[in-house]
Amino acid sequence: MHDLVIIGSGPAGMTAAIYGVRSNLSVLLLDRLAPGGQIVNTSEIQNYPGMGTINGAELAIKMYQHTQELGVEFDYLTVTGVTPGEKGFSLTCAERPDDPVEARAVIVATGTTPRTLEVEGEDRLRGNGLSWCAVCDGAACRDQDVVVVGGGNSAVEEALFLSELASSVTVLVRRTMRADPASCDRLRSRDNVTVMEGWNAVAFEGAACLESVRVRCAATGEERQIACQHAFEYVGLEPVTSFVADLGILDDAGYVVVNSGMGTTVPGVFACGDCIEKDLRQVVTACSDGAVAARAAARWLKNA
Ligand code: NAP
């Protein structure tokens, strides 16, 4: 039985772990994948104070090392359910379904996963030119033609990264760009970047590998074919929270509803980071949420 089990080891979960051990709690940090969450797939982070410009994976490693220096226990486990009991919570895990993890308090910090467009050719060409991770697959784009779909911060930042390698980058934005104006300006100023606002990707085409993206103008219905060898989807995120749906703590979109102390309606269950209902999803706000959640959990445990 751990005092506190944190599910998800992105910036929110790792910060909660740091604050948890510093409150003298026994803390177990769980993740189905390597620590870091979404930032592992982020080429450049420019708005985490004190770090200047830093590669996302590098920042993830620094945060993880910090947790290890303070004695946080980490394990690779995929939590599939959280069941409240008399003394705390039983966390069922896919890797060992008959041996649940026991916790007095739980913090859900499972973040989000990239949304898919659900258009023709997407499943077939996934991994054959179509990707959701420029950091992972960008190297193959050197001197090639690339399409990026989306107009949020992820699309714009990864399009900037890809524009340093590719011969051309076409950014498809279904309405207008919603990323930070400074990043949008940087993108538009690149000679090899074309931003097409008001255009949707309607099909990914190619026999064995991606050869083109069929696009449609939202206003006129006009269709065009953009030849490319690589395409990246950055069309938003979905919360990774289905494993706590039974607790009744999610909103209609699947985000965890929390109070100002990151507490949910289930005593002893807290949540933080991108998986909660909130306005600003940034590394710095995830870390802030994590600190608040861990302190609230420590206080709750003291009075439990
Ligand atoms: P996002 O901000 O939700 O943007 C999603 C983009 O995809 C929007 O342009 C949206 O268009 C478009 N889109 C959604 N569904 C679509 C569809 N079916 N077809 C075509 N386009 C579609 O997602 P994100 O860029 O992944 O960012 C997620 C969160 O992380 C945001 O809060 C963001 O600010 C944050 N983030 C921050 C940083 C940073 O500050 N350095 C970096 C990355 C991400 P509409 O606008 O028309 O809906």
PDB file of N, CA, C and O in Angstrom, residues 216-257:
ATOM      1  N   ARG A 216      -9.862  19.904 -49.730  1.00  0.00           N
ATOM      2  CA  ARG A 216     -11.100  20.539 -50.203  1.00  0.00           C
ATOM      3  C   ARG A 216     -11.257  21.901 -49.532  1.00  0.00           C
ATOM      4  O   ARG A 216     -11.067  22.028 -48.310  1.00  0.00           O
ATOM      5  N   CYS A 217     -11.630  22.901 -50.338  1.00  0.00           N
ATOM      6  CA  CYS A 217     -11.844  24.250 -49.810  1.00  0.00           C
ATOM      7  C   CYS A 217     -13.191  24.286 -49.085  1.00  0.00           C
ATOM      8  O   CYS A 217     -14.219  23.904 -49.664  1.00  0.00           O
ATOM      9  N   ALA A 218     -13.166  24.734 -47.837  1.00  0.00           N
ATOM     10  CA  ALA A 218     -14.396  24.738 -47.036  1.00  0.00           C
ATOM     11  C   ALA A 218     -15.434  25.693 -47.634  1.00  0.00           C
ATOM     12  O   ALA A 218     -16.636  25.428 -47.583  1.00  0.00           O
ATOM     13  N   ALA A 219     -14.998  26.788 -48.248  1.00  0.00           N
ATOM     14  CA  ALA A 219     -15.936  27.793 -48.748  1.00  0.00           C
ATOM     15  C   ALA A 219     -16.532  27.409 -50.091  1.00  0.00           C
ATOM     16  O   ALA A 219     -17.738  27.584 -50.318  1.00  0.00           O
ATOM     17  N   THR A 220     -15.708  26.884 -51.008  1.00  0.00           N
ATOM     18  CA  THR A 220     -16.181  26.664 -52.387  1.00  0.00           C
ATOM     19  C   THR A 220     -16.376  25.197 -52.744  1.00  0.00           C
ATOM     20  O   THR A 220     -17.006  24.886 -53.762  1.00  0.00           O
ATOM     21  N   GLY A 221     -15.806  24.299 -51.956  1.00  0.00           N
ATOM     22  CA  GLY A 221     -15.903  22.872 -52.286  1.00  0.00           C
ATOM     23  C   GLY A 221     -14.869  22.438 -53.316  1.00  0.00           C
ATOM     24  O   GLY A 221     -14.778  21.254 -53.668  1.00  0.00           O
ATOM     25  N   GLU A 222     -14.056  23.382 -53.803  1.00  0.00           N
ATOM     26  CA  GLU A 222     -13.009  23.044 -54.783  1.00  0.00           C
ATOM     27  C   GLU A 222     -12.062  21.999 -54.194  1.00  0.00           C
ATOM     28  O   GLU A 222     -11.689  22.089 -53.024  1.00  0.00           O
ATOM     29  N   GLU A 223     -11.671  21.022 -55.017  1.00  0.00           N
ATOM     30  CA  GLU A 223     -10.722  20.006 -54.538  1.00  0.00           C
ATOM     31  C   GLU A 223      -9.400  20.126 -55.277  1.00  0.00           C
ATOM     32  O   GLU A 223      -9.369  20.474 -56.458  1.00  0.00           O
ATOM     33  N   ARG A 224      -8.294  19.853 -54.561  1.00  0.00           N
ATOM     34  CA  ARG A 224      -6.965  19.846 -55.174  1.00  0.00           C
ATOM     35  C   ARG A 224      -6.199  18.654 -54.632  1.00  0.00           C
ATOM     36  O   ARG A 224      -6.565  18.096 -53.597  1.00  0.00           O
ATOM     37  N   GLN A 225      -5.102  18.318 -55.307  1.00  0.00           N
ATOM     38  CA  GLN A 225      -4.248  17.230 -54.844  1.00  0.00           C
ATOM     39  C   GLN A 225      -2.882  17.835 -54.531  1.00  0.00           C
ATOM     40  O   GLN A 225      -2.323  18.530 -55.386  1.00  0.00           O
ATOM     41  N   ILE A 226      -2.385  17.622 -53.339  1.00  0.00           N
ATOM     42  CA  ILE A 226      -1.049  18.142 -53.006  1.00  0.00           C
ATOM     43  C   ILE A 226      -0.091  16.954 -52.956  1.00  0.00           C
ATOM     44  O   ILE A 226      -0.232  16.057 -52.108  1.00  0.00           O
ATOM     45  N   ALA A 227       0.862  16.948 -53.870  1.00  0.00           N
ATOM     46  CA  ALA A 227       1.838  15.845 -53.897  1.00  0.00           C
ATOM     47  C   ALA A 227       2.766  15.965 -52.696  1.00  0.00           C
ATOM     48  O   ALA A 227       3.240  17.060 -52.365  1.00  0.00           O
ATOM     49  N   CYS A 228       2.998  14.868 -52.003  1.00  0.00           N
ATOM     50  CA  CYS A 228       3.896  14.882 -50.841  1.00  0.00           C
ATOM     51  C   CYS A 228       4.301  13.445 -50.508  1.00  0.00           C
ATOM     52  O   CYS A 228       3.611  12.503 -50.895  1.00  0.00           O
ATOM     53  N   GLN A 229       5.411  13.321 -49.805  1.00  0.00           N
ATOM     54  CA  GLN A 229       5.847  11.988 -49.373  1.00  0.00           C
ATOM     55  C   GLN A 229       5.544  11.763 -47.887  1.00  0.00           C
ATOM     56  O   GLN A 229       5.576  10.630 -47.404  1.00  0.00           O
ATOM     57  N   HIS A 230       5.287  12.870 -47.177  1.00  0.00           N
ATOM     58  CA  HIS A 230       5.020  12.751 -45.735  1.00  0.00           C
ATOM     59  C   HIS A 230       3.905  13.702 -45.330  1.00  0.00           C
ATOM     60  O   HIS A 230       3.823  14.817 -45.846  1.00  0.00           O
ATOM     61  N   ALA A 231       3.067  13.254 -44.396  1.00  0.00           N
ATOM     62  CA  ALA A 231       2.036  14.134 -43.832  1.00  0.00           C
ATOM     63  C   ALA A 231       1.957  13.877 -42.328  1.00  0.00           C
ATOM     64  O   ALA A 231       2.197  12.750 -41.864  1.00  0.00           O
ATOM     65  N   PHE A 232       1.659  14.942 -41.601  1.00  0.00           N
ATOM     66  CA  PHE A 232       1.578  14.856 -40.134  1.00  0.00           C
ATOM     67  C   PHE A 232       0.249  15.452 -39.691  1.00  0.00           C
ATOM     68  O   PHE A 232      -0.124  16.538 -40.119  1.00  0.00           O
ATOM     69  N   GLU A 233      -0.457  14.724 -38.831  1.00  0.00           N
ATOM     70  CA  GLU A 233      -1.721  15.237 -38.290  1.00  0.00           C
ATOM     71  C   GLU A 233      -1.475  15.828 -36.904  1.00  0.00           C
ATOM     72  O   GLU A 233      -0.959  15.136 -36.019  1.00  0.00           O
ATOM     73  N   TYR A 234      -1.872  17.107 -36.757  1.00  0.00           N
ATOM     74  CA  TYR A 234      -1.847  17.755 -35.429  1.00  0.00           C
ATOM     75  C   TYR A 234      -3.190  18.454 -35.245  1.00  0.00           C
ATOM     76  O   TYR A 234      -3.283  19.670 -35.307  1.00  0.00           O
ATOM     77  N   VAL A 235      -4.251  17.648 -35.060  1.00  0.00           N
ATOM     78  CA  VAL A 235      -5.602  18.210 -35.049  1.00  0.00           C
ATOM     79  C   VAL A 235      -6.241  18.123 -33.661  1.00  0.00           C
ATOM     80  O   VAL A 235      -7.455  17.951 -33.529  1.00  0.00           O
ATOM     81  N   GLY A 236      -5.432  18.271 -32.648  1.00  0.00           N
ATOM     82  CA  GLY A 236      -5.975  18.319 -31.295  1.00  0.00           C
ATOM     83  C   GLY A 236      -5.765  17.013 -30.550  1.00  0.00           C
ATOM     84  O   GLY A 236      -5.157  16.074 -31.063  1.00  0.00           O
ATOM     85  N   LEU A 237      -6.284  17.002 -29.363  1.00  0.00           N
ATOM     86  CA  LEU A 237      -5.973  15.925 -28.418  1.00  0.00           C
ATOM     87  C   LEU A 237      -7.240  15.377 -27.775  1.00  0.00           C
ATOM     88  O   LEU A 237      -8.239  16.089 -27.651  1.00  0.00           O
ATOM     89  N   GLU A 238      -7.191  14.115 -27.383  1.00  0.00           N
ATOM     90  CA  GLU A 238      -8.299  13.485 -26.641  1.00  0.00           C
ATOM     91  C   GLU A 238      -7.782  13.095 -25.264  1.00  0.00           C
ATOM     92  O   GLU A 238      -6.681  12.540 -25.166  1.00  0.00           O
ATOM     93  N   PRO A 239      -8.559  13.319 -24.201  1.00  0.00           N
ATOM     94  CA  PRO A 239      -8.082  12.937 -22.860  1.00  0.00           C
ATOM     95  C   PRO A 239      -7.986  11.415 -22.704  1.00  0.00           C
ATOM     96  O   PRO A 239      -8.813  10.689 -23.258  1.00  0.00           O
ATOM     97  N   VAL A 240      -6.975  10.991 -21.961  1.00  0.00           N
ATOM     98  CA  VAL A 240      -6.795   9.547 -21.694  1.00  0.00           C
ATOM     99  C   VAL A 240      -7.364   9.277 -20.296  1.00  0.00           C
ATOM    100  O   VAL A 240      -6.647   9.300 -19.291  1.00  0.00           O
ATOM    101  N   THR A 241      -8.672   9.096 -20.248  1.00  0.00           N
ATOM    102  CA  THR A 241      -9.328   9.009 -18.935  1.00  0.00           C
ATOM    103  C   THR A 241     -10.398   7.915 -18.861  1.00  0.00           C
ATOM    104  O   THR A 241     -11.086   7.814 -17.836  1.00  0.00           O
ATOM    105  N   SER A 242     -10.537   7.106 -19.912  1.00  0.00           N
ATOM    106  CA  SER A 242     -11.653   6.136 -19.918  1.00  0.00           C
ATOM    107  C   SER A 242     -11.560   5.176 -18.722  1.00  0.00           C
ATOM    108  O   SER A 242     -12.589   4.681 -18.248  1.00  0.00           O
ATOM    109  N   PHE A 243     -10.348   4.952 -18.216  1.00  0.00           N
ATOM    110  CA  PHE A 243     -10.174   3.998 -17.114  1.00  0.00           C
ATOM    111  C   PHE A 243     -10.754   4.519 -15.784  1.00  0.00           C
ATOM    112  O   PHE A 243     -10.869   3.754 -14.832  1.00  0.00           O
ATOM    113  N   VAL A 244     -11.110   5.806 -15.723  1.00  0.00           N
ATOM    114  CA  VAL A 244     -11.769   6.322 -14.504  1.00  0.00           C
ATOM    115  C   VAL A 244     -13.221   6.744 -14.779  1.00  0.00           C
ATOM    116  O   VAL A 244     -13.839   7.404 -13.946  1.00  0.00           O
ATOM    117  N   ALA A 245     -13.745   6.342 -15.948  1.00  0.00           N
ATOM    118  CA  ALA A 245     -15.120   6.744 -16.305  1.00  0.00           C
ATOM    119  C   ALA A 245     -16.121   6.288 -15.241  1.00  0.00           C
ATOM    120  O   ALA A 245     -17.064   7.020 -14.905  1.00  0.00           O
ATOM    121  N   ASP A 246     -15.890   5.101 -14.661  1.00  0.00           N
ATOM    122  CA  ASP A 246     -16.844   4.562 -13.672  1.00  0.00           C
ATOM    123  C   ASP A 246     -16.918   5.407 -12.398  1.00  0.00           C
ATOM    124  O   ASP A 246     -17.877   5.290 -11.634  1.00  0.00           O
ATOM    125  N   LEU A 247     -15.907   6.223 -12.158  1.00  0.00           N
ATOM    126  CA  LEU A 247     -15.912   7.035 -10.924  1.00  0.00           C
ATOM    127  C   LEU A 247     -16.844   8.235 -11.038  1.00  0.00           C
ATOM    128  O   LEU A 247     -17.116   8.924 -10.042  1.00  0.00           O
ATOM    129  N   GLY A 248     -17.308   8.531 -12.244  1.00  0.00           N
ATOM    130  CA  GLY A 248     -18.237   9.658 -12.429  1.00  0.00           C
ATOM    131  C   GLY A 248     -17.573  11.009 -12.243  1.00  0.00           C
ATOM    132  O   GLY A 248     -18.186  11.958 -11.758  1.00  0.00           O
ATOM    133  N   ILE A 249     -16.293  11.124 -12.642  1.00  0.00           N
ATOM    134  CA  ILE A 249     -15.567  12.385 -12.420  1.00  0.00           C
ATOM    135  C   ILE A 249     -15.247  13.102 -13.735  1.00  0.00           C
ATOM    136  O   ILE A 249     -14.504  14.080 -13.741  1.00  0.00           O
ATOM    137  N   LEU A 250     -15.833  12.616 -14.853  1.00  0.00           N
ATOM    138  CA  LEU A 250     -15.492  13.189 -16.170  1.00  0.00           C
ATOM    139  C   LEU A 250     -16.596  14.102 -16.696  1.00  0.00           C
ATOM    140  O   LEU A 250     -17.780  13.889 -16.409  1.00  0.00           O
ATOM    141  N   ASP A 251     -16.188  15.099 -17.508  1.00  0.00           N
ATOM    142  CA  ASP A 251     -17.203  15.911 -18.190  1.00  0.00           C
ATOM    143  C   ASP A 251     -17.590  15.218 -19.499  1.00  0.00           C
ATOM    144  O   ASP A 251     -17.090  14.118 -19.802  1.00  0.00           O
ATOM    145  N   ASP A 252     -18.442  15.854 -20.292  1.00  0.00           N
ATOM    146  CA  ASP A 252     -18.951  15.205 -21.505  1.00  0.00           C
ATOM    147  C   ASP A 252     -17.842  14.893 -22.508  1.00  0.00           C
ATOM    148  O   ASP A 252     -17.944  13.954 -23.294  1.00  0.00           O
ATOM    149  N   ALA A 253     -16.765  15.712 -22.487  1.00  0.00           N
ATOM    150  CA  ALA A 253     -15.672  15.492 -23.437  1.00  0.00           C
ATOM    151  C   ALA A 253     -14.641  14.504 -22.894  1.00  0.00           C
ATOM    152  O   ALA A 253     -13.664  14.198 -23.573  1.00  0.00           O
ATOM    153  N   GLY A 254     -14.855  14.037 -21.660  1.00  0.00           N
ATOM    154  CA  GLY A 254     -13.934  13.046 -21.094  1.00  0.00           C
ATOM    155  C   GLY A 254     -12.823  13.637 -20.245  1.00  0.00           C
ATOM    156  O   GLY A 254     -11.934  12.911 -19.794  1.00  0.00           O
ATOM    157  N   TYR A 255     -12.837  14.951 -20.026  1.00  0.00           N
ATOM    158  CA  TYR A 255     -11.825  15.566 -19.153  1.00  0.00           C
ATOM    159  C   TYR A 255     -12.267  15.436 -17.691  1.00  0.00           C
ATOM    160  O   TYR A 255     -13.475  15.445 -17.396  1.00  0.00           O
ATOM    161  N   VAL A 256     -11.294  15.323 -16.766  1.00  0.00           N
ATOM    162  CA  VAL A 256     -11.624  15.192 -15.347  1.00  0.00           C
ATOM    163  C   VAL A 256     -12.020  16.569 -14.807  1.00  0.00           C
ATOM    164  O   VAL A 256     -11.316  17.565 -15.036  1.00  0.00           O
ATOM    165  N   VAL A 257     -13.123  16.597 -14.093  1.00  0.00           N
ATOM    166  CA  VAL A 257     -13.589  17.852 -13.481  1.00  0.00           C
ATOM    167  C   VAL A 257     -12.963  17.942 -12.085  1.00  0.00           C
ATOM    168  O   VAL A 257     -13.101  17.019 -11.278  1.00  0.00           O
TER     169      VAL A 257
END
